Short mmCIF file of C-alpha atoms in Angstrom, two decimals:
data_model
loop_
_atom_site.label_atom_id
_atom_site.label_comp_id
_atom_site.label_asym_id
_atom_site.label_seq_id
_atom_site.Cartn_x
_atom_site.Cartn_y
_atom_site.Cartn_z
CA MET U 1 250.92 230.94 131.66
CA ALA U 2 246.58 230.55 130.57
CA THR U 3 245.15 233.52 128.70
CA LEU U 4 242.05 234.82 129.56
CA ALA U 5 239.12 234.42 127.14
CA PRO U 6 238.43 237.89 125.21
CA TYR U 7 234.38 237.45 126.25
CA GLU U 8 232.41 235.81 129.42
CA LYS U 9 230.44 233.73 126.75
CA ARG U 10 229.94 232.60 123.71
CA HIS U 11 227.05 232.46 120.59
CA LYS U 12 224.47 229.49 120.58
CA VAL U 13 224.05 229.03 117.22
CA THR U 14 221.00 226.94 116.18
CA VAL U 15 219.79 226.20 112.63
CA LEU U 16 215.77 225.87 112.32
CA GLY U 17 215.38 223.89 109.44
CA SER U 18 216.47 220.52 107.71
CA GLY U 19 215.93 220.68 104.05
CA ASN U 20 219.25 220.32 101.94
CA TRP U 21 219.40 223.70 102.41
CA GLY U 22 219.20 223.44 105.98
CA SER U 23 221.47 220.78 106.48
CA THR U 24 223.97 222.54 104.23
CA ILE U 25 223.72 225.84 105.92
CA ALA U 26 224.63 223.70 109.81
CA LYS U 27 227.14 221.59 108.16
CA LEU U 28 229.62 224.76 107.10
CA VAL U 29 228.36 226.44 110.27
CA ALA U 30 229.25 223.74 112.37
CA GLU U 31 232.71 223.52 110.83
CA ASN U 32 233.18 227.02 112.05
CA THR U 33 231.99 226.97 115.30
CA ALA U 34 234.60 224.47 115.64
CA GLU U 35 237.14 226.14 114.39
CA HIS U 36 236.15 229.42 116.35
CA PRO U 37 235.96 228.62 120.24
CA ASP U 38 236.71 231.98 121.08
CA LEU U 39 233.17 233.06 119.54
CA PHE U 40 230.62 230.52 119.35
CA GLU U 41 229.99 227.46 121.34
CA ARG U 42 231.27 223.87 119.64
CA ASP U 43 227.72 222.20 119.09
CA VAL U 44 224.93 223.67 116.55
CA GLN U 45 221.00 222.79 117.02
CA MET U 46 218.97 221.95 114.18
CA TRP U 47 215.92 221.55 114.50
CA VAL U 48 214.14 218.33 112.38
CA HIS U 49 210.81 218.07 111.63
CA GLU U 50 210.55 214.51 113.42
CA GLU U 51 209.57 211.40 110.95
CA GLU U 52 210.51 208.09 110.12
CA VAL U 53 212.64 207.25 107.27
CA THR U 54 214.04 203.71 105.99
CA TYR U 55 218.08 203.57 106.56
CA ASN U 56 219.45 199.99 105.95
CA GLY U 57 216.66 198.33 105.65
CA SER U 58 215.07 198.84 108.99
CA THR U 59 212.93 201.95 109.86
CA HIS U 60 214.42 204.55 112.44
CA LYS U 61 213.41 208.25 113.59
CA LEU U 62 215.37 211.03 111.27
CA THR U 63 216.82 212.10 113.95
CA GLU U 64 218.25 209.28 115.04
CA ILE U 65 219.88 208.49 112.29
CA ILE U 66 221.17 211.81 111.78
CA ASN U 67 222.68 211.99 115.39
CA THR U 68 224.44 208.91 114.95
CA HIS U 69 225.70 207.91 111.57
CA HIS U 70 226.06 212.40 111.03
CA GLU U 71 223.46 211.90 107.71
CA ASN U 72 220.46 213.23 106.37
CA VAL U 73 219.89 210.27 104.42
CA LYS U 74 216.50 211.95 103.66
CA TYR U 75 217.10 215.62 102.46
CA LEU U 76 221.09 215.63 102.02
CA PRO U 77 221.90 211.55 101.18
CA ASP U 78 225.90 211.10 100.58
CA ILE U 79 226.88 213.90 102.68
CA LYS U 80 228.75 213.95 105.89
CA LEU U 81 227.86 216.41 108.33
CA PRO U 82 229.72 217.26 111.15
CA ASN U 83 229.71 215.36 114.32
CA ASN U 84 228.84 218.61 116.01
CA VAL U 85 225.65 219.18 113.89
CA ILE U 86 222.38 218.16 116.86
CA ALA U 87 219.58 217.41 115.47
CA ASN U 88 216.44 218.28 117.46
CA PRO U 89 212.93 217.31 117.23
CA SER U 90 212.02 220.26 119.52
CA ALA U 91 212.34 223.69 117.64
CA GLN U 92 211.42 225.38 121.30
CA ASP U 93 214.52 222.72 122.82
CA ALA U 94 216.94 223.88 120.29
CA ALA U 95 216.19 227.23 119.99
CA LYS U 96 216.74 227.64 124.16
CA ASP U 97 219.52 230.24 125.09
CA SER U 98 220.65 230.56 121.93
CA THR U 99 221.95 233.78 120.68
CA VAL U 100 221.92 233.32 117.28
CA LEU U 101 219.50 231.77 115.06
CA ILE U 102 219.47 230.56 111.71
CA PHE U 103 215.84 230.37 110.11
CA ASN U 104 215.69 227.83 106.64
CA LEU U 105 212.54 226.33 106.76
CA PRO U 106 209.51 226.28 103.91
CA HIS U 107 207.50 229.52 104.26
CA GLN U 108 204.71 227.96 104.48
CA PHE U 109 205.56 226.52 107.55
CA LEU U 110 207.43 229.90 109.03
CA ASN U 111 204.37 230.83 111.24
CA ASN U 112 203.49 228.05 112.86
CA LEU U 113 207.20 227.81 114.02
CA CYS U 114 206.91 231.60 115.28
CA ASN U 115 204.13 230.88 116.95
CA GLN U 116 206.27 227.52 118.72
CA LEU U 117 209.32 229.61 119.56
CA GLN U 118 207.01 232.91 120.82
CA GLY U 119 207.86 233.68 124.68
CA HIS U 120 211.07 230.60 124.40
CA ILE U 121 213.77 232.44 122.94
CA LEU U 122 216.13 235.20 124.75
CA PRO U 123 214.85 238.42 124.11
CA TYR U 124 218.56 239.60 122.49
CA ALA U 125 218.58 236.99 120.13
CA ARG U 126 219.72 237.58 116.48
CA GLY U 127 217.99 235.59 113.35
CA VAL U 128 219.61 234.85 110.36
CA SER U 129 216.79 234.62 107.54
CA CYS U 130 217.73 231.81 104.46
CA ILE U 131 214.23 231.68 103.28
CA LYS U 132 214.07 233.69 99.84
CA GLY U 133 210.59 235.09 99.18
CA VAL U 134 208.48 238.32 100.55
CA HIS U 135 204.85 238.10 102.36
CA VAL U 136 202.77 239.85 99.72
CA THR U 137 199.08 240.29 99.98
CA ALA U 138 196.90 243.02 98.36
CA SER U 139 197.51 245.69 100.83
CA ASP U 140 201.07 245.19 102.04
CA ILE U 141 204.75 243.59 101.22
CA SER U 142 207.38 242.62 103.85
CA LEU U 143 210.00 240.54 104.03
CA PHE U 144 210.68 237.62 106.06
CA SER U 145 213.16 238.37 107.92
CA GLU U 146 211.17 241.41 109.24
CA SER U 147 208.19 239.30 109.32
CA ILE U 148 210.43 236.87 111.95
CA GLY U 149 211.37 239.95 113.40
CA ALA U 150 207.93 241.43 114.22
CA ARG U 151 206.97 238.19 115.76
CA LEU U 152 209.48 236.76 117.97
CA GLY U 153 210.77 240.46 118.88
CA ILE U 154 214.37 240.34 117.72
CA TYR U 155 216.43 241.23 114.95
CA CYS U 156 216.62 239.40 111.74
CA GLY U 157 219.16 240.06 108.37
CA ALA U 158 219.22 237.18 105.65
CA LEU U 159 221.10 235.65 103.83
CA SER U 160 220.56 235.01 99.79
CA GLY U 161 223.02 233.86 96.81
CA ALA U 162 223.98 231.77 94.17
CA ASN U 163 223.35 228.83 95.99
CA ILE U 164 222.42 224.61 94.99
CA ALA U 165 222.42 223.84 98.02
CA THR U 166 223.59 220.04 97.03
CA GLU U 167 227.03 221.89 95.14
CA VAL U 168 227.42 224.28 98.20
CA ALA U 169 227.18 220.92 100.96
CA LYS U 170 230.05 218.98 98.16
CA GLY U 171 232.37 221.70 99.14
CA LEU U 172 232.11 223.12 95.47
CA PHE U 173 233.37 226.69 95.26
CA SER U 174 230.44 229.14 95.58
CA GLU U 175 229.94 232.86 97.51
CA THR U 176 226.84 234.47 99.17
CA THR U 177 225.80 237.44 100.45
CA VAL U 178 224.80 238.38 103.91
CA ALA U 179 222.56 241.04 104.69
CA TYR U 180 222.28 241.81 108.65
CA ASP U 181 222.12 245.76 109.73
CA PRO U 182 223.41 245.40 113.41
CA PRO U 183 220.73 247.46 115.81
CA PRO U 184 222.22 250.60 117.09
CA MET U 185 222.00 249.09 121.16
CA ASP U 186 224.12 246.23 119.60
CA SER U 187 227.00 248.63 117.66
CA SER U 188 226.66 251.91 119.95
CA ARG U 189 228.06 249.53 122.53
CA ASN U 190 231.26 250.11 124.07
CA ALA U 191 232.26 246.61 123.90
CA THR U 192 235.53 244.49 125.14
CA PRO U 193 238.16 244.42 122.50
CA ARG U 194 238.97 241.15 120.67
CA GLY U 195 242.36 240.09 121.94
CA PRO U 196 244.05 238.35 124.34
CA SER U 197 244.05 240.14 127.23
CA PRO U 198 240.96 242.55 127.69
CA HIS U 199 240.48 245.84 129.04
CA ALA U 200 236.54 245.96 131.37
CA SER U 201 233.88 247.32 129.35
CA HIS U 202 232.92 250.75 129.60
CA THR U 203 229.68 250.25 128.09
CA ASP U 204 227.38 253.70 128.69
CA LEU U 205 223.71 251.93 130.07
CA THR U 206 222.05 255.22 129.86
CA SER U 207 223.09 255.36 125.90
CA LEU U 208 222.07 251.61 125.52
CA THR U 209 218.54 252.07 127.00
CA ALA U 210 217.63 255.15 125.23
CA LEU U 211 218.73 252.92 121.38
CA THR U 212 215.64 250.40 121.68
CA GLU U 213 214.44 250.70 118.32
CA LYS U 214 215.22 249.96 114.91
CA LYS U 215 214.37 251.07 112.03
CA THR U 216 212.26 248.75 109.25
CA SER U 217 212.38 249.14 105.80
CA SER U 218 208.66 249.95 105.50
CA GLY U 219 209.92 253.34 107.70
CA GLY U 220 208.67 252.32 111.03
CA LYS U 221 210.52 251.08 114.12
CA MET U 222 210.66 247.91 116.11
CA LYS U 223 211.97 247.99 119.97
CA LEU U 224 214.59 245.36 120.81
CA ARG U 225 216.81 244.15 123.44
CA ALA U 226 220.50 245.07 123.47
CA LEU U 227 222.50 241.62 123.01
CA PRO U 228 224.40 241.58 126.52
CA ALA U 229 228.06 242.89 126.30
CA ASP U 230 229.56 240.01 127.95
CA TYR U 231 228.79 238.10 124.52
CA PRO U 232 231.25 238.86 121.71
CA PRO U 233 229.27 241.73 119.26
CA LEU U 234 226.89 240.26 116.06
CA ASP U 235 228.64 242.06 113.72
CA HIS U 236 229.74 241.95 110.09
CA THR U 237 232.57 240.67 111.21
CA THR U 238 231.17 237.70 113.68
CA LEU U 239 228.98 236.98 110.97
CA HIS U 240 231.34 236.47 108.45
CA THR U 241 233.51 234.03 110.17
CA LEU U 242 230.00 231.68 111.61
CA PHE U 243 229.47 231.84 107.78
CA HIS U 244 232.26 231.91 105.24
CA ARG U 245 234.41 228.70 104.17
CA PRO U 246 236.74 228.65 102.20
CA TYR U 247 234.76 227.17 99.60
CA PHE U 248 231.69 229.12 100.74
CA HIS U 249 232.48 232.78 100.61
CA VAL U 250 230.63 235.61 101.88
CA HIS U 251 230.42 238.94 102.02
CA VAL U 252 228.52 240.85 104.35
CA VAL U 253 226.36 244.17 103.67
CA SER U 254 223.36 246.00 105.66
CA ASP U 255 220.97 245.95 102.44
CA VAL U 256 218.61 243.42 103.67
CA THR U 257 215.92 244.58 102.14
CA ALA U 258 217.31 244.12 98.40
CA VAL U 259 219.10 240.86 99.30
CA SER U 260 215.42 239.82 100.38
CA LEU U 261 213.53 240.58 97.05
CA SER U 262 216.31 239.21 95.04
CA GLY U 263 215.55 236.14 96.41
CA ALA U 264 212.03 236.44 95.99
CA LEU U 265 211.98 238.15 92.46
CA LYS U 266 214.70 236.17 90.59
CA ASN U 267 212.06 232.88 90.29
CA VAL U 268 209.69 235.15 88.71
CA VAL U 269 211.99 235.71 86.19
CA ALA U 270 213.52 232.36 86.43
CA LEU U 271 209.87 231.43 84.55
CA ALA U 272 210.19 233.74 82.13
CA ALA U 273 213.68 232.39 81.09
CA GLY U 274 212.54 228.88 81.06
CA PHE U 275 209.53 229.73 78.28
CA VAL U 276 211.82 231.37 76.24
CA SER U 277 214.27 228.71 76.35
CA GLY U 278 212.04 225.53 76.56
CA LEU U 279 210.38 227.44 72.87
CA GLY U 280 213.95 226.96 71.60
CA TRP U 281 214.69 230.84 71.19
CA GLY U 282 218.07 230.49 71.75
CA ASP U 283 220.57 232.04 74.92
CA ASN U 284 220.04 235.83 73.11
CA ALA U 285 215.64 235.23 74.40
CA LYS U 286 217.26 234.45 77.47
CA ALA U 287 219.93 237.34 78.43
CA ALA U 288 217.12 239.45 76.84
CA ILE U 289 214.28 237.85 80.00
CA MET U 290 217.16 238.25 82.34
CA ARG U 291 218.33 242.60 81.66
CA VAL U 292 214.48 242.67 81.90
CA GLY U 293 213.93 241.40 84.53
CA LEU U 294 217.04 242.72 86.43
CA LEU U 295 215.80 246.63 86.03
CA GLU U 296 211.80 245.15 87.11
CA MET U 297 213.72 243.65 90.11
CA VAL U 298 215.41 247.27 90.98
CA LYS U 299 212.40 249.18 90.20
CA PHE U 300 210.26 247.06 92.48
CA GLY U 301 212.69 247.89 95.16
CA HIS U 302 212.93 251.39 94.73
CA ALA U 303 209.25 251.73 94.32
CA PHE U 304 207.79 250.12 96.92
CA PHE U 305 210.73 250.17 99.95
CA PRO U 306 211.88 253.26 98.97
CA ASN U 307 212.62 254.42 103.16
CA SER U 308 214.49 250.76 103.25
CA GLY U 309 218.23 252.18 102.46
CA ILE U 310 218.21 249.83 99.17
CA ARG U 311 220.67 249.82 96.80
CA THR U 312 220.94 249.36 93.19
CA GLN U 313 224.24 248.05 93.43
CA THR U 314 222.66 244.86 95.94
CA PHE U 315 220.87 243.47 92.93
CA THR U 316 223.73 244.65 90.06
CA GLU U 317 227.06 243.74 92.38
CA GLU U 318 226.33 240.85 94.51
CA SER U 319 225.89 237.41 95.09
CA ALA U 320 222.21 237.86 95.74
CA GLY U 321 221.57 240.33 92.78
CA VAL U 322 222.63 239.61 89.52
CA ALA U 323 224.51 235.79 89.96
CA ASP U 324 221.75 234.21 91.99
CA LEU U 325 219.67 235.19 88.70
CA ILE U 326 222.00 233.92 86.48
CA THR U 327 221.90 230.50 88.26
CA SER U 328 217.94 230.18 88.49
CA CYS U 329 217.64 231.18 85.19
CA SER U 330 220.26 228.45 83.79
CA SER U 331 219.70 225.68 86.45
CA GLY U 332 216.99 226.05 89.04
CA ARG U 333 213.70 224.55 89.51
CA ASN U 334 211.92 227.71 88.57
CA PHE U 335 213.98 227.69 85.03
CA ARG U 336 213.46 223.66 84.89
CA CYS U 337 209.88 223.31 85.23
CA ALA U 338 208.71 226.10 82.97
CA LYS U 339 211.40 225.29 80.20
CA MET U 340 209.47 221.81 80.45
CA ALA U 341 205.77 222.98 80.26
CA ALA U 342 206.61 225.15 77.08
CA GLU U 343 208.74 221.83 75.55
CA GLU U 344 205.57 219.87 76.26
CA LYS U 345 203.72 222.97 74.84
CA LYS U 346 205.65 223.41 71.52
CA LYS U 347 206.10 219.28 70.66
CA LEU U 348 202.33 219.32 70.73
CA ALA U 349 202.10 221.95 68.66
CA ASP U 350 204.77 220.67 66.20
CA GLU U 351 202.52 217.16 65.79
CA GLY U 352 199.54 219.00 65.64
CA SER U 353 197.98 217.18 68.61
CA GLU U 354 194.99 218.73 70.12
CA GLN U 355 195.95 217.35 73.36
CA MET U 356 196.16 219.83 76.27
CA PRO U 357 200.05 220.68 77.67
CA ARG U 358 200.24 220.21 80.85
CA SER U 359 200.73 223.55 83.46
CA VAL U 360 204.06 224.55 85.35
CA ASP U 361 201.72 223.65 88.56
CA GLU U 362 200.84 220.76 86.93
CA ILE U 363 204.73 219.54 86.11
CA ALA U 364 205.71 221.14 89.33
CA GLU U 365 203.72 218.87 91.33
CA GLU U 366 205.26 215.84 89.19
CA VAL U 367 208.61 216.57 89.02
CA LEU U 368 209.31 218.22 92.44
CA ASN U 369 208.47 214.97 95.16
CA GLY U 370 206.84 217.51 96.92
CA GLN U 371 209.28 220.91 97.30
CA VAL U 372 207.46 224.36 96.49
CA LEU U 373 207.93 225.98 93.10
CA GLN U 374 208.48 229.45 94.82
CA GLY U 375 208.41 231.13 91.09
CA LEU U 376 204.15 230.50 90.81
CA GLY U 377 203.37 231.62 94.47
CA THR U 378 205.07 234.81 94.45
CA ALA U 379 203.52 235.49 90.63
CA ARG U 380 200.49 235.27 92.20
CA GLU U 381 201.28 237.46 95.30
CA VAL U 382 203.29 240.23 93.54
CA ASN U 383 200.59 240.49 90.66
CA THR U 384 197.90 240.60 93.10
CA PHE U 385 199.91 243.37 95.09
CA LEU U 386 200.47 245.09 91.56
CA LYS U 387 196.81 245.05 90.56
CA SER U 388 195.61 246.29 93.90
CA ARG U 389 197.56 249.71 93.01
CA GLY U 390 197.16 250.11 89.26
CA ARG U 391 200.69 249.43 88.33
CA GLU U 392 200.69 246.43 86.21
CA ALA U 393 201.60 247.82 83.63
CA GLU U 394 205.04 249.51 85.00
CA PHE U 395 206.09 245.66 85.20
CA PRO U 396 205.39 243.99 82.12
CA LEU U 397 207.39 241.03 82.51
CA MET U 398 206.52 239.92 85.49
CA THR U 399 203.05 240.85 85.15
CA ALA U 400 203.23 238.45 81.42
CA VAL U 401 204.27 235.52 83.74
CA TYR U 402 201.58 235.94 85.84
CA LYS U 403 199.01 235.39 83.11
CA ILE U 404 200.92 232.74 81.14
CA ILE U 405 200.42 231.00 84.38
CA GLN U 406 197.08 231.72 84.19
CA GLY U 407 196.72 230.73 80.81
CA GLU U 408 195.63 234.17 80.21
CA MET U 409 197.89 234.75 77.88
CA ALA U 410 200.53 232.45 75.31
CA MET U 411 204.31 232.48 75.77
CA GLU U 412 205.25 233.47 72.25
CA ASP U 413 203.69 236.48 73.75
CA ILE U 414 206.46 237.85 75.57
CA PRO U 415 208.40 239.71 73.20
CA GLU U 416 205.19 241.86 72.69
CA MET U 417 205.12 242.60 75.98
CA ILE U 418 208.17 243.26 77.35
CA GLN U 419 209.31 245.44 74.30
CA MET U 420 208.76 249.48 76.24
CA HIS U 421 211.52 247.49 77.97
#
């Protein structure tokens, strides 16, 4: 005898972005939607910025290659994508009727994407931002997850961790942190229990309408529409099911602020680690940079997001914190480019050459094939923010990185700069 499904509707998932990390996230999420038809629609839409690529000697649209051959030959070559990943060149069409929107694209394209999506998504959709970084101006600093939420009128969490995309895509073991603090209007509903024989929902509609606000990291509030009760709840359990794989372990927390900040600030620390490594100072020096960097990351979070519920333990215990810092200071692109700059400077000095070494900016432009070196932008933005508040001296490592990339300070002066720690 057939059993009733526990919920009338299932979550449709869309990944917005199709670079190497976007395609990787689409891959693992699609594996999970196929395995959990009680919670999710099988197909995962993946928005692809359309371009032409060469495949087997002829030119094709990238979406055509992905949907026909199930491989993103430009950004994630040699990795087979599940056949339920559907490449879509229209962001609006990809996001249509989706209750879960996963944002995974370079941050400089985020404003344009949000402009396209405004008025074209479900008002009760929920988001998860995989964009590492923060939006910083001289007067303000905000999380990308909250920028997305404010622009689209939805709640958005974050995913971050020690995740090198190609390793995850190959199924090599790693872990990540998903930060999601369920809006009260979602968690307050008396949802139908999960199981083969559900009872009727007894949602208190009066209470549901009253709980329409969600506190932001700055202490403000944003108004949200509640997720209807005929969908499975979007809680920690559901998000764990959506992202967790045997090769990709997921820990779900509520501290969106620390997870987001870690993903941004660790790139600045990685530049410093690259400088001391390139100078040939060894592992002790790099370990010292990482320790000081972690302290400044924690201090920054508590100083500028005091009302967000930020927890020191998120920085020190989660993959999004200390684990991502270790990876970024060992093999990440910020570390590698900074190390190359320091090695080149040392080599020219040892040779007595008067030739000017290349800057980190110049090296990044040459070796990254158009990819963005986020640490450079973050270091400059964070310094502008700190300088406007007269607090540069409280963050000597971040200040030192800024001065080095601006040519105002020598790499060799880092130990003197940070000795107060």
